[in-house]
JSON list of C-alpha atoms and ligand atoms in Angstrom, two decimals:
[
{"chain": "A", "resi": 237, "resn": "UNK", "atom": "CA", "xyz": [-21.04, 25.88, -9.63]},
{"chain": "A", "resi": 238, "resn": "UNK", "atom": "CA", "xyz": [-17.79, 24.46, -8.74]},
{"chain": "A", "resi": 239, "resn": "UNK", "atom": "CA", "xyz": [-15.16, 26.19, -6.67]},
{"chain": "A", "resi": 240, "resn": "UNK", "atom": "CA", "xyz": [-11.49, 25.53, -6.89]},
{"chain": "A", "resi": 241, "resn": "UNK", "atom": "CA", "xyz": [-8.95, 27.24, -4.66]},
{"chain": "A", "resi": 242, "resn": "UNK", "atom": "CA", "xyz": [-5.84, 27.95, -6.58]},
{"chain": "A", "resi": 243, "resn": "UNK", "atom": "CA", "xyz": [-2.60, 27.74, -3.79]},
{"chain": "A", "resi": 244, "resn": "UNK", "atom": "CA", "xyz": [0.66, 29.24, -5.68]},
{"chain": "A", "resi": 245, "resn": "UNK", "atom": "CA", "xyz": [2.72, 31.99, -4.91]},
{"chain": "A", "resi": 246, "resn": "UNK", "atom": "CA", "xyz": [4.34, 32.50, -8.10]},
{"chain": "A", "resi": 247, "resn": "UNK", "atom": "CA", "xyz": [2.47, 35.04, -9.64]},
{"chain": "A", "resi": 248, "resn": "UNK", "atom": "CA", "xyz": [2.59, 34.16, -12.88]},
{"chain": "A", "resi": 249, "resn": "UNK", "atom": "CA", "xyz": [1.83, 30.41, -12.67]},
{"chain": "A", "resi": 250, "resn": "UNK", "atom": "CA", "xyz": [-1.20, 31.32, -10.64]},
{"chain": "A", "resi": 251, "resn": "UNK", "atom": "CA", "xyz": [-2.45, 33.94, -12.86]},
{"chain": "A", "resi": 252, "resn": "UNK", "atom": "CA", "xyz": [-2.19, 31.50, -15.91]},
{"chain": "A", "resi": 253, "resn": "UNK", "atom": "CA", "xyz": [-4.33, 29.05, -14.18]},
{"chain": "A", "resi": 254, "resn": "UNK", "atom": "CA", "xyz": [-7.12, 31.46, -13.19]},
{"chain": "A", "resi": 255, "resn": "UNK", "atom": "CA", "xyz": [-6.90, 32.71, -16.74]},
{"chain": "A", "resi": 256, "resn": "UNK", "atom": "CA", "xyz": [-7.74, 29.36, -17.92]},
{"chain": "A", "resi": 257, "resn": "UNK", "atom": "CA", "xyz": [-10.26, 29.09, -14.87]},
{"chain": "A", "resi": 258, "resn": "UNK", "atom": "CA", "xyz": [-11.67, 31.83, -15.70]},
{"chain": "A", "resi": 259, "resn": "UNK", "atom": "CA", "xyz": [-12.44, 31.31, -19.02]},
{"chain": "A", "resi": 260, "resn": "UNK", "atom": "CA", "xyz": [-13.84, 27.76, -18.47]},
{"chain": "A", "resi": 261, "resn": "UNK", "atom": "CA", "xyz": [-16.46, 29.23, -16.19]},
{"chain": "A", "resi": 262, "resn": "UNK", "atom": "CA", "xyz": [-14.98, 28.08, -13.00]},
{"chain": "A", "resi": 263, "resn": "UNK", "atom": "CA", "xyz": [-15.14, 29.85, -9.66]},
{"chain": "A", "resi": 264, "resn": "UNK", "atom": "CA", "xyz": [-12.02, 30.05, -7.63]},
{"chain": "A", "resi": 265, "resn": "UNK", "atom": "CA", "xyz": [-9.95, 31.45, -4.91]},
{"chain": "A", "resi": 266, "resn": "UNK", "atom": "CA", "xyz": [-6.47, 32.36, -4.53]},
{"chain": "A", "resi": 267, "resn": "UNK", "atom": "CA", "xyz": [-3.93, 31.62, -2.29]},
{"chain": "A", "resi": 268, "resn": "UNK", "atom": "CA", "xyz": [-0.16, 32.71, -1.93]},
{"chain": "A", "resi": 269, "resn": "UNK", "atom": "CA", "xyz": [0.27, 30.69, 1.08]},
{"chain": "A", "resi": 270, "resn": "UNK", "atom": "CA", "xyz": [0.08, 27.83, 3.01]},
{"chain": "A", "resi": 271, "resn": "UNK", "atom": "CA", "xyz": [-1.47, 29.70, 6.08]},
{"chain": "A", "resi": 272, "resn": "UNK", "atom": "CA", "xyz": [-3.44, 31.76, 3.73]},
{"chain": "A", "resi": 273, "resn": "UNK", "atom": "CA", "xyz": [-5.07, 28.65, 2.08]},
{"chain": "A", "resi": 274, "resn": "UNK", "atom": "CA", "xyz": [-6.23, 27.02, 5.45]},
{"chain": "A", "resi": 275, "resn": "UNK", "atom": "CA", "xyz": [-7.70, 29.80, 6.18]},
{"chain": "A", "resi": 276, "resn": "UNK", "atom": "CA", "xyz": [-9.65, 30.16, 2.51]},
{"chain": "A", "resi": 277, "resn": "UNK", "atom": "CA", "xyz": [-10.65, 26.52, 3.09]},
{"chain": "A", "resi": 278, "resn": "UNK", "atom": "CA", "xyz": [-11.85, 26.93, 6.17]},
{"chain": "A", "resi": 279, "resn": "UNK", "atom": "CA", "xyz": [-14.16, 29.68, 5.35]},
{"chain": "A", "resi": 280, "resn": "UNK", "atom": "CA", "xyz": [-14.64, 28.86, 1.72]},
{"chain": "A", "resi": 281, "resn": "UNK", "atom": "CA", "xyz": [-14.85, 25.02, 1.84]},
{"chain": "A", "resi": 282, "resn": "UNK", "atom": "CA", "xyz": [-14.18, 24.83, -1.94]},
{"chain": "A", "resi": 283, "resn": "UNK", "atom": "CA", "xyz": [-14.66, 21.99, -4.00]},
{"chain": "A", "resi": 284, "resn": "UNK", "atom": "CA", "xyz": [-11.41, 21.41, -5.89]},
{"chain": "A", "resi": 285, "resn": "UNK", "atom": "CA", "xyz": [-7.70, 22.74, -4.61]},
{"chain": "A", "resi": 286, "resn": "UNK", "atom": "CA", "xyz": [-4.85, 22.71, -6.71]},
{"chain": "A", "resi": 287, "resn": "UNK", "atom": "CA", "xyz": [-1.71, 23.10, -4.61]},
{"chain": "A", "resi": 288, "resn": "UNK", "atom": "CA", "xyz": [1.04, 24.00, -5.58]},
{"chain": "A", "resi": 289, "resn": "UNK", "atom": "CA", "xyz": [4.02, 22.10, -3.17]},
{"chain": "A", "resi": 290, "resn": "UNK", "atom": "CA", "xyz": [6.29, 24.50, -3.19]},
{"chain": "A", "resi": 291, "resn": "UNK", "atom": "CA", "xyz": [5.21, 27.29, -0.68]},
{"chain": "A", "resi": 292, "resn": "UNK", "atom": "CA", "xyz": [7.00, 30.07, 1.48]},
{"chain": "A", "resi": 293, "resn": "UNK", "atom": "CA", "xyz": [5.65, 29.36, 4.27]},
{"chain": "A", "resi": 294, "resn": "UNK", "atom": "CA", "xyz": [4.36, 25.61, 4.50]},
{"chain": "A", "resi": 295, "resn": "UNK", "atom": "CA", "xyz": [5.60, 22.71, 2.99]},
{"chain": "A", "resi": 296, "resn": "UNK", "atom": "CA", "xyz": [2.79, 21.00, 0.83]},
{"chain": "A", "resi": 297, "resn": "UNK", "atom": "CA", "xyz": [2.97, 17.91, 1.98]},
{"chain": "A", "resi": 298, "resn": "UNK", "atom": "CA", "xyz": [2.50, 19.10, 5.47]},
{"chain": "A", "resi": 299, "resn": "UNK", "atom": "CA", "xyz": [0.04, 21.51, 4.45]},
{"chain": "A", "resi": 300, "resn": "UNK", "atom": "CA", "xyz": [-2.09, 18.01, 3.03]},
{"chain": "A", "resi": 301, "resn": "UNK", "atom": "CA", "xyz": [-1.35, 16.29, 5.96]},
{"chain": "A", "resi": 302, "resn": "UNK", "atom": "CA", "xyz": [-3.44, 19.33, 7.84]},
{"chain": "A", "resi": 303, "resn": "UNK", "atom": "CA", "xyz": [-6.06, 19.28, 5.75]},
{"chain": "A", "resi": 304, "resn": "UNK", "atom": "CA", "xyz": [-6.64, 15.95, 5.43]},
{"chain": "A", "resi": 305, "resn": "UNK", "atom": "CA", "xyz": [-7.15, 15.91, 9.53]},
{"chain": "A", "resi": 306, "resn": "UNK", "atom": "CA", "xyz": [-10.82, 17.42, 8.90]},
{"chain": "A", "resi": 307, "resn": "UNK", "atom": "CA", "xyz": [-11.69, 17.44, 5.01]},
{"chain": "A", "resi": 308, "resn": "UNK", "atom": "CA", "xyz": [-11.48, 14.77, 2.24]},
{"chain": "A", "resi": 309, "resn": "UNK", "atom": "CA", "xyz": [-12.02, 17.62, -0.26]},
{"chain": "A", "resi": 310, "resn": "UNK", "atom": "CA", "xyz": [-9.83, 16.73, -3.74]},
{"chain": "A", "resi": 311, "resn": "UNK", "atom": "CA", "xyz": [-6.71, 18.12, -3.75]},
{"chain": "A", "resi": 312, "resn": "UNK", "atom": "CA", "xyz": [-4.58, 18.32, -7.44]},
{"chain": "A", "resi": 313, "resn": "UNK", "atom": "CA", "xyz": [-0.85, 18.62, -6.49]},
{"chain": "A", "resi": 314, "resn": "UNK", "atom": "CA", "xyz": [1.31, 20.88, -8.83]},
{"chain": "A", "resi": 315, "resn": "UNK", "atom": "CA", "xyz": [4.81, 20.21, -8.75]},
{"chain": "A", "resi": 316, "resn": "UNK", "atom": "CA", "xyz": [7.60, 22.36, -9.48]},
{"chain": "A", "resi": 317, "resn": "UNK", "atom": "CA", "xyz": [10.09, 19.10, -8.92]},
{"chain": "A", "resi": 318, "resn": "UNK", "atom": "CA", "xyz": [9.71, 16.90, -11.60]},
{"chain": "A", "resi": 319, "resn": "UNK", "atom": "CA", "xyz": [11.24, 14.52, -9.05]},
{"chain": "A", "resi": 320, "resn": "UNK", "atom": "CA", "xyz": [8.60, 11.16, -8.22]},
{"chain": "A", "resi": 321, "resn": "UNK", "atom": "CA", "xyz": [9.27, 11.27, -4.80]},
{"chain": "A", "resi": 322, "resn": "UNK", "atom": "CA", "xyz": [7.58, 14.49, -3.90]},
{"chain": "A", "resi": 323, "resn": "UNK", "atom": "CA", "xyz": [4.75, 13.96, -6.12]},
{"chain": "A", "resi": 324, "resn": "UNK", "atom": "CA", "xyz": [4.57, 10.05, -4.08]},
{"chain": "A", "resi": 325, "resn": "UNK", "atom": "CA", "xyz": [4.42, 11.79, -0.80]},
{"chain": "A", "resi": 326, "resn": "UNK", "atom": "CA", "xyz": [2.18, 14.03, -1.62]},
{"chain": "A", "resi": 327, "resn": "UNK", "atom": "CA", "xyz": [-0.14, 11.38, -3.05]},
{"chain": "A", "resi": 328, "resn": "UNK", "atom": "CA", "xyz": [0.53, 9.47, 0.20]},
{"chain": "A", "resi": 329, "resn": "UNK", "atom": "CA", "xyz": [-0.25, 12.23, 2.60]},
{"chain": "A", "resi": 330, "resn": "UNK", "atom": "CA", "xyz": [-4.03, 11.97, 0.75]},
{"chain": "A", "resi": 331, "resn": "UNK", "atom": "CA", "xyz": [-3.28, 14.03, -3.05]},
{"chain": "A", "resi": 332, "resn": "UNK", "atom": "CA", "xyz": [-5.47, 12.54, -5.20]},
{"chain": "A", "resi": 333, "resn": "UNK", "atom": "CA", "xyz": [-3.74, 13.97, -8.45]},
{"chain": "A", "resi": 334, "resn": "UNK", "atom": "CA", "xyz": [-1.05, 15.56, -9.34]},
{"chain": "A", "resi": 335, "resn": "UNK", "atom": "CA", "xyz": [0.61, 18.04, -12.47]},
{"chain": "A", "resi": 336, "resn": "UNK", "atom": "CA", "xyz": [3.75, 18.63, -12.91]},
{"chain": "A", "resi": 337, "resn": "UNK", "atom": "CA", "xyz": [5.32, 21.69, -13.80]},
{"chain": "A", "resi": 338, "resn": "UNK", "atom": "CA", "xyz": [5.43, 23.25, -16.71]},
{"chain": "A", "resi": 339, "resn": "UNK", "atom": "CA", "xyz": [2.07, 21.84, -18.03]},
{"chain": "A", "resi": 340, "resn": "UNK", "atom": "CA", "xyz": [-0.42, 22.57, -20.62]},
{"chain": "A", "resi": 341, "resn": "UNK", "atom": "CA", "xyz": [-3.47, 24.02, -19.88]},
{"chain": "A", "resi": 342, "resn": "UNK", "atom": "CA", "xyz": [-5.25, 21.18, -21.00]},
{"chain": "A", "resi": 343, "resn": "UNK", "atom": "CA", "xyz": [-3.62, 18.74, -19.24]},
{"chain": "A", "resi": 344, "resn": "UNK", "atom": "CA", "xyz": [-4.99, 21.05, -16.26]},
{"chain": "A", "resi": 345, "resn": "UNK", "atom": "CA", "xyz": [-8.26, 21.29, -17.68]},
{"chain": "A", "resi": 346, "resn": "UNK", "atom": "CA", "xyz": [-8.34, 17.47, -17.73]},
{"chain": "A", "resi": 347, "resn": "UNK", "atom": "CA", "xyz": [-7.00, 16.85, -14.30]},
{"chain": "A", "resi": 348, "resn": "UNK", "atom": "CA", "xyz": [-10.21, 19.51, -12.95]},
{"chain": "A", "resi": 349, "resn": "UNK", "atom": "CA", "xyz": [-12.75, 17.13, -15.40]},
{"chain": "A", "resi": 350, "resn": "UNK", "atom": "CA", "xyz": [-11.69, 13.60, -13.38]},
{"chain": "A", "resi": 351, "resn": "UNK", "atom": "CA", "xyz": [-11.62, 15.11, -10.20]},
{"chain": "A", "resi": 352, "resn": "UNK", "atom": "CA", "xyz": [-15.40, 16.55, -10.98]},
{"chain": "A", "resi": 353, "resn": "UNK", "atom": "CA", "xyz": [-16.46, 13.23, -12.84]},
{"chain": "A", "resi": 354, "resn": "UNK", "atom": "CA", "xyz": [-15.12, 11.48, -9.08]},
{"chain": "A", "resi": 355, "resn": "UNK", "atom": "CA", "xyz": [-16.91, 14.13, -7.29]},
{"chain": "A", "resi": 356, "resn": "UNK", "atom": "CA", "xyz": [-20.47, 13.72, -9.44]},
{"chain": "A", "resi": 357, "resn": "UNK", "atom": "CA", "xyz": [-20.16, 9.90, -9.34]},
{"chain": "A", "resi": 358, "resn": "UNK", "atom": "CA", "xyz": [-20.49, 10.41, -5.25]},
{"chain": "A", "resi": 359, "resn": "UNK", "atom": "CA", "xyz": [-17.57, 10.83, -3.71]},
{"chain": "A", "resi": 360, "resn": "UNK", "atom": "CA", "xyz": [-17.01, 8.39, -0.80]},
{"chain": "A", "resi": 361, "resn": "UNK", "atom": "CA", "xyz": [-20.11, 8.37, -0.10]},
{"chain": "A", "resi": 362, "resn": "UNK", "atom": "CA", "xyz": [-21.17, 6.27, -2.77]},
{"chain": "A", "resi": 363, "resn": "UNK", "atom": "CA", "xyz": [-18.28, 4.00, -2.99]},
{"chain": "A", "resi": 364, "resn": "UNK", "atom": "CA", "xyz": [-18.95, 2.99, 0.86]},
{"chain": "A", "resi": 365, "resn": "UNK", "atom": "CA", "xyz": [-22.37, 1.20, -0.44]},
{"chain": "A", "resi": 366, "resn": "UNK", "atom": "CA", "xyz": [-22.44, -2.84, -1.09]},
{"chain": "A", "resi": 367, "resn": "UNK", "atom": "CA", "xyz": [-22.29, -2.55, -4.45]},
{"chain": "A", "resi": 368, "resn": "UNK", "atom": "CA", "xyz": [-20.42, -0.67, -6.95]},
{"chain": "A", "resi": 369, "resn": "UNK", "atom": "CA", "xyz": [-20.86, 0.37, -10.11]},
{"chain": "A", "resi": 370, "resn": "UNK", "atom": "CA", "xyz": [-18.23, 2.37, -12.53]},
{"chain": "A", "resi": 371, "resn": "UNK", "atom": "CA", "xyz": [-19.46, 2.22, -16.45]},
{"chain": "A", "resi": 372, "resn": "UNK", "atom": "CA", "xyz": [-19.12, -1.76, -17.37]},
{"chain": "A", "resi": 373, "resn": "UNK", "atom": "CA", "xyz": [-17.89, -3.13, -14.35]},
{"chain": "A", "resi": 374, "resn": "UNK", "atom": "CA", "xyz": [-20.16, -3.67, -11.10]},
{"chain": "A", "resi": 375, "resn": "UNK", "atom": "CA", "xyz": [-18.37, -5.05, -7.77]},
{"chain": "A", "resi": 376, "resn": "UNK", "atom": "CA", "xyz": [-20.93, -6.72, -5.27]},
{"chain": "A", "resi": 377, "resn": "UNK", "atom": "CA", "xyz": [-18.43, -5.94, -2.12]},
{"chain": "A", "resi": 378, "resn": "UNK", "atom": "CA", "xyz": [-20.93, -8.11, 0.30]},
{"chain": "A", "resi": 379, "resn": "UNK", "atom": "CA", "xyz": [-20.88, -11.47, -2.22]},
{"chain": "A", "resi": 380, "resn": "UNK", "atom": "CA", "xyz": [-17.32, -10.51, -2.85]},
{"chain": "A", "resi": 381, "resn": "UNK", "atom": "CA", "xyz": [-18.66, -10.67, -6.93]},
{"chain": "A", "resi": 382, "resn": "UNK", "atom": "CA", "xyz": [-17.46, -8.97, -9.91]},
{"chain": "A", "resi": 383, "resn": "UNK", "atom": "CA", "xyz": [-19.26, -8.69, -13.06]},
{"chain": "A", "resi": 384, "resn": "UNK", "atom": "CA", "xyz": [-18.21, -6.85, -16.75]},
{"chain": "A", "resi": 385, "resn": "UNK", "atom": "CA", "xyz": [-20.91, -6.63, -18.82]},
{"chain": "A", "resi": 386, "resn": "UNK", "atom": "CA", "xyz": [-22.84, -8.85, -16.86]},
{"chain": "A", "resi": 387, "resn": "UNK", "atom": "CA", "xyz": [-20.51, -11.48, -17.03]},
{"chain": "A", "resi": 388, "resn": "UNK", "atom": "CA", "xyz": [-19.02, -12.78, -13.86]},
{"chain": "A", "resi": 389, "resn": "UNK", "atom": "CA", "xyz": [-15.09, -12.21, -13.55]},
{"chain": "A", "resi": 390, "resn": "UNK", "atom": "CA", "xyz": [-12.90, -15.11, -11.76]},
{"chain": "A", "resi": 391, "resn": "UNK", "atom": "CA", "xyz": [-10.21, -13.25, -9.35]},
{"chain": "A", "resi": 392, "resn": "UNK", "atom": "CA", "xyz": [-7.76, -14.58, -7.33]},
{"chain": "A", "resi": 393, "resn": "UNK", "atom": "CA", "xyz": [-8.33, -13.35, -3.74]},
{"chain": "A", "resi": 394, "resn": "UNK", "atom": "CA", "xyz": [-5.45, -10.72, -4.16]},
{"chain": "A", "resi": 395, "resn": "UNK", "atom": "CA", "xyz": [-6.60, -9.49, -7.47]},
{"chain": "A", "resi": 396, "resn": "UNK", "atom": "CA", "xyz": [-9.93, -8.86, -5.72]},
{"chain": "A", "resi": 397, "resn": "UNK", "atom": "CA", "xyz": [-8.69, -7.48, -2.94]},
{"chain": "A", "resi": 398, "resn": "UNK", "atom": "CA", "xyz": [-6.39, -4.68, -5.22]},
{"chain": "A", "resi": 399, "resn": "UNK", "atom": "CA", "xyz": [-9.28, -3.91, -7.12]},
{"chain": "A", "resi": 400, "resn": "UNK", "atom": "CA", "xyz": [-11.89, -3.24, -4.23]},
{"chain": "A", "resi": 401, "resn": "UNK", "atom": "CA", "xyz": [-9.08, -0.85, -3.30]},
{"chain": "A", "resi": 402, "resn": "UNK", "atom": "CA", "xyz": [-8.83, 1.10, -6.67]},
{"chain": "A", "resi": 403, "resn": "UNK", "atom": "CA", "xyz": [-12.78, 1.26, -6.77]},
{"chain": "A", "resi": 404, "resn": "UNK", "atom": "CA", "xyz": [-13.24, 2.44, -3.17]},
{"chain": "A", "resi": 405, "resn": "UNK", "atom": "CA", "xyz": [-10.70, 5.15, -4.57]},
{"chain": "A", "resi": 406, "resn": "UNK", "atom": "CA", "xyz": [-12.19, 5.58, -8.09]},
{"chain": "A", "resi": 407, "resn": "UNK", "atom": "CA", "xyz": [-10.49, 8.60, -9.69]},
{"chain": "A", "resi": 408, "resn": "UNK", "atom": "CA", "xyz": [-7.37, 8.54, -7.19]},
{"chain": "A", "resi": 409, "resn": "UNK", "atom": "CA", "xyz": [-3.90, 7.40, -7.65]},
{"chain": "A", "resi": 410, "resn": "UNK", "atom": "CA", "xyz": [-2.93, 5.26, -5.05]},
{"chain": "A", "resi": 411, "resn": "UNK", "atom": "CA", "xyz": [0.64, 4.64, -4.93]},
{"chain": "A", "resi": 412, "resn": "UNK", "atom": "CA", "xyz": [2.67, 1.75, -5.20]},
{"chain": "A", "resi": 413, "resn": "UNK", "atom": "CA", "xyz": [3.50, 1.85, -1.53]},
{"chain": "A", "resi": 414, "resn": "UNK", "atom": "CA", "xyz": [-0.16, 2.42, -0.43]},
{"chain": "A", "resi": 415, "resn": "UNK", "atom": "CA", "xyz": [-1.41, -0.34, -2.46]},
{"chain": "A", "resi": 416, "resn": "UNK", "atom": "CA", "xyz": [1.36, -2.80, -1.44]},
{"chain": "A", "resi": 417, "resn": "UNK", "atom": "CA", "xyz": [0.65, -1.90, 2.26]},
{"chain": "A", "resi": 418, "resn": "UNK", "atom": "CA", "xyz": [-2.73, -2.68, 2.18]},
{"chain": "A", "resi": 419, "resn": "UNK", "atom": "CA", "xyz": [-2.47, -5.44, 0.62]},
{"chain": "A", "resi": 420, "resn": "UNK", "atom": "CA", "xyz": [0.84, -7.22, 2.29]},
{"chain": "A", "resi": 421, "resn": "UNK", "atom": "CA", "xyz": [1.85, -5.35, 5.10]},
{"chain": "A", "resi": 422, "resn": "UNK", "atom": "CA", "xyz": [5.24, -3.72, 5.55]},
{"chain": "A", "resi": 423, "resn": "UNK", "atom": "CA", "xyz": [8.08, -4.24, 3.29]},
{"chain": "A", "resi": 424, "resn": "UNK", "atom": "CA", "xyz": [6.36, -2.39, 0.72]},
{"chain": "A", "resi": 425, "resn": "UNK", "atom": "CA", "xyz": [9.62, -2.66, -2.28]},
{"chain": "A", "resi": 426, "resn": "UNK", "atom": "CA", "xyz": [10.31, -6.14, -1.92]},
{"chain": "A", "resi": 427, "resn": "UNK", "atom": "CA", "xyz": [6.28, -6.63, -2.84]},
{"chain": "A", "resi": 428, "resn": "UNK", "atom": "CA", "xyz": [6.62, -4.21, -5.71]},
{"chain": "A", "resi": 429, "resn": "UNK", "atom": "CA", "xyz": [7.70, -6.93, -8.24]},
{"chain": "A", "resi": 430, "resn": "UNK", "atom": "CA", "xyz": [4.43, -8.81, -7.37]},
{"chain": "A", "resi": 431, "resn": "UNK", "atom": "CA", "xyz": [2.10, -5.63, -7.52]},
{"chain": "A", "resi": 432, "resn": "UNK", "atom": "CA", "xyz": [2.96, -5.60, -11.07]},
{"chain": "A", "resi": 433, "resn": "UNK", "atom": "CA", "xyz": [2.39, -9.16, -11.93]},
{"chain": "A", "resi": 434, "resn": "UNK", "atom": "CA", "xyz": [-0.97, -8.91, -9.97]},
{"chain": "A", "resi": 435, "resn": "UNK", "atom": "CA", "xyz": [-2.08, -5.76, -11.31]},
{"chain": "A", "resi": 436, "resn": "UNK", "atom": "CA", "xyz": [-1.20, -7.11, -14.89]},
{"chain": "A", "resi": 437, "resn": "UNK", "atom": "CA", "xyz": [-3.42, -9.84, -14.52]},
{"chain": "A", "resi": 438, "resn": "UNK", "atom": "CA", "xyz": [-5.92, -7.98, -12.88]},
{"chain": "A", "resi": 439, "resn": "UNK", "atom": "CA", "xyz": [-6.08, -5.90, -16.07]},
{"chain": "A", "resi": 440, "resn": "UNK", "atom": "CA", "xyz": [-5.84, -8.63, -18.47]},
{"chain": "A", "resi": 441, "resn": "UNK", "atom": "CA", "xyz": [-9.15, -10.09, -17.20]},
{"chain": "A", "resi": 442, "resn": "UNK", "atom": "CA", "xyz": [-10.61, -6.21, -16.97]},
{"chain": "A", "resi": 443, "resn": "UNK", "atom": "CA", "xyz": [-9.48, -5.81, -20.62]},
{"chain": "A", "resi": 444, "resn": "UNK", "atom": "CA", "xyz": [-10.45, -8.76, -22.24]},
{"chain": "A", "resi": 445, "resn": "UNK", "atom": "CA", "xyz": [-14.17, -8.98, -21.01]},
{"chain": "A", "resi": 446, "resn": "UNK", "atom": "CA", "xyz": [-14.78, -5.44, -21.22]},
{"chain": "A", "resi": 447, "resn": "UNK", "atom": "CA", "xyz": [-14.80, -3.80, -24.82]},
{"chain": "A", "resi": 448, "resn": "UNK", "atom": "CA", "xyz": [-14.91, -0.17, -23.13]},
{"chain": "A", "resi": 449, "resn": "UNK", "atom": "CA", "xyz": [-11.07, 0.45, -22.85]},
{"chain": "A", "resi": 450, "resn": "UNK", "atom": "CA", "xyz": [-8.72, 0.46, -19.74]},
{"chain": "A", "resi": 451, "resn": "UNK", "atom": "CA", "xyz": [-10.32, 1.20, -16.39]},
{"chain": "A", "resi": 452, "resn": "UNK", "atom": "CA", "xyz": [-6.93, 1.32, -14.53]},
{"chain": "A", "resi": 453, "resn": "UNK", "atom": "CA", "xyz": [-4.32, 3.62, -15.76]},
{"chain": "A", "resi": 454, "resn": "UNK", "atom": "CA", "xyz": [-1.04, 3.05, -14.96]},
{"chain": "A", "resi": 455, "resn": "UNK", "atom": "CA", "xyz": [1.14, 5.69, -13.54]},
{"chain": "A", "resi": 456, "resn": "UNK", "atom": "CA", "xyz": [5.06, 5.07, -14.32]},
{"chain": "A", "resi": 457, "resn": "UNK", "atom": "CA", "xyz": [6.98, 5.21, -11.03]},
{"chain": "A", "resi": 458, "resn": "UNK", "atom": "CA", "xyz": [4.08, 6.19, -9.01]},
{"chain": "A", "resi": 459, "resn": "UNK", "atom": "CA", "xyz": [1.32, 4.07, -9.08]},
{"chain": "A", "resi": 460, "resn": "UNK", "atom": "CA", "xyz": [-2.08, 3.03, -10.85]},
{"chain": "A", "resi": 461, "resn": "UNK", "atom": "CA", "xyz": [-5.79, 4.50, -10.56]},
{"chain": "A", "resi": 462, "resn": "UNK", "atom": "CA", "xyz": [-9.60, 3.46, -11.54]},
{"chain": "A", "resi": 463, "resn": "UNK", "atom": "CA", "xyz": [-10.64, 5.62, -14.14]},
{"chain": "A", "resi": 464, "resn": "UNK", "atom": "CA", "xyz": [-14.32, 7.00, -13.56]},
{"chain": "A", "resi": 465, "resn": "UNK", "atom": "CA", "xyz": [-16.65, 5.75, -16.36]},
{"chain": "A", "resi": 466, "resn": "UNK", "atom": "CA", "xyz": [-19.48, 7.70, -17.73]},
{"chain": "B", "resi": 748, "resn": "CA", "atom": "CA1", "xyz": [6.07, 27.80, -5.45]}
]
């Protein structure tokens, strides 16, 4: 059964999620702290943590940054600041989601159902093979080959190259930034312009061979990610 490790110190935000946990037959932990939760994750190694970013003792980011020195283990930022850049740091110190506060407790519910559907469909693990394969589409990383439906997809090398990254990373928002990095360096804003042309196409040849619906979802202001398939 899944854990999740719930890291908030307002009391009532944190007793609303394990509420919903709770009745959705989770498992989890609590945290009120930043110390507190490296020391539950530590001992617990749970499967999920949602984080909240605002903590008395630890900022989040810096509590991700820690974490993320020994465990790849999903974390779901929640975010008080509705502000992108905290949410974008976070995501770049190794977040894989985020919520933003106030949310619904489906919207929370969904966030813990892609996180699992990333962690059943392998993890890393499985994504570090030669070939990948996420509902429709099936990547051939050794022949540097992309199919849909069996059919063969024609991609320049830099729409290739973007969506090796989202699949390596199926389930995770990678941010503008991270995406422009790997892809062109430094200089990451004056490359933002042709992230979006690239990604467009990239998604226009996803979309129109596939009849399965979008596999990247775009973030506004943040970023894009593979969604996993069933
Ligand atoms: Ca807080």
């Amino acid at each position: 059964m899944l854990q999740i490790l719930v890291v908030e110190d307002d009391a009532m935000v944190r007793n609303l999620i394990t509420a919903t946990l709770g009745a959705h037959h989770y498992k989890y932990l609590t945290a009120t702290g930043g110390e507190n939760a490296i020391l539950e994750i530590t001992s617990h190694n749970p499967d999920i943590i949602l984080l909240d970013l605002g903590l008395p003792d630890m900022d989040g980011v810096d509590l991700i940054r820690r974490v993320r020195t020994w465990s790849n283990t999903p974390i779901i930022v929640i975010s008080a600041r509705s502000e992108d850049p905290d949410k974008i740091e976070a995501l770049d110190a190794g977040a894989d989601d985020y919520l933003t506060k106030p949310f619904s407790v489906d919207e929370l519910l969904a966030r813990i159902r892609v996180t699992q559907r990333r962690l059943s469909a392998g993890g890393n693990e499985a994504f570090r093979s030669n070939v990948f394969e996420n509902g429709d589409l099936k990547i051939d990383f050794a022949a540097s080959c992309v199919w849909m439906q069996g059919k063969e997809l024609h991609l320049t090398p830099i729409e290739y190259k973007l969506l090796c990254l989202l699949a390596r990373n199926a389930g995770k928002v990678l941010t503008y930034r991270y995406l422009t990095e790997e892809i062109w360096g430094f200089g990451w804003e004056s490359n933002l312009a042709s992230l979006r042309v690239f990604m467009a196409n990239l998604r226009k040849k996803l979309e129109h061979s596939g009849e399965d619906g979008a596999y990247i979802q775009t973030h506004v202001g943040i970023g894009y990610r593979m969604l996993v398939r069933h």
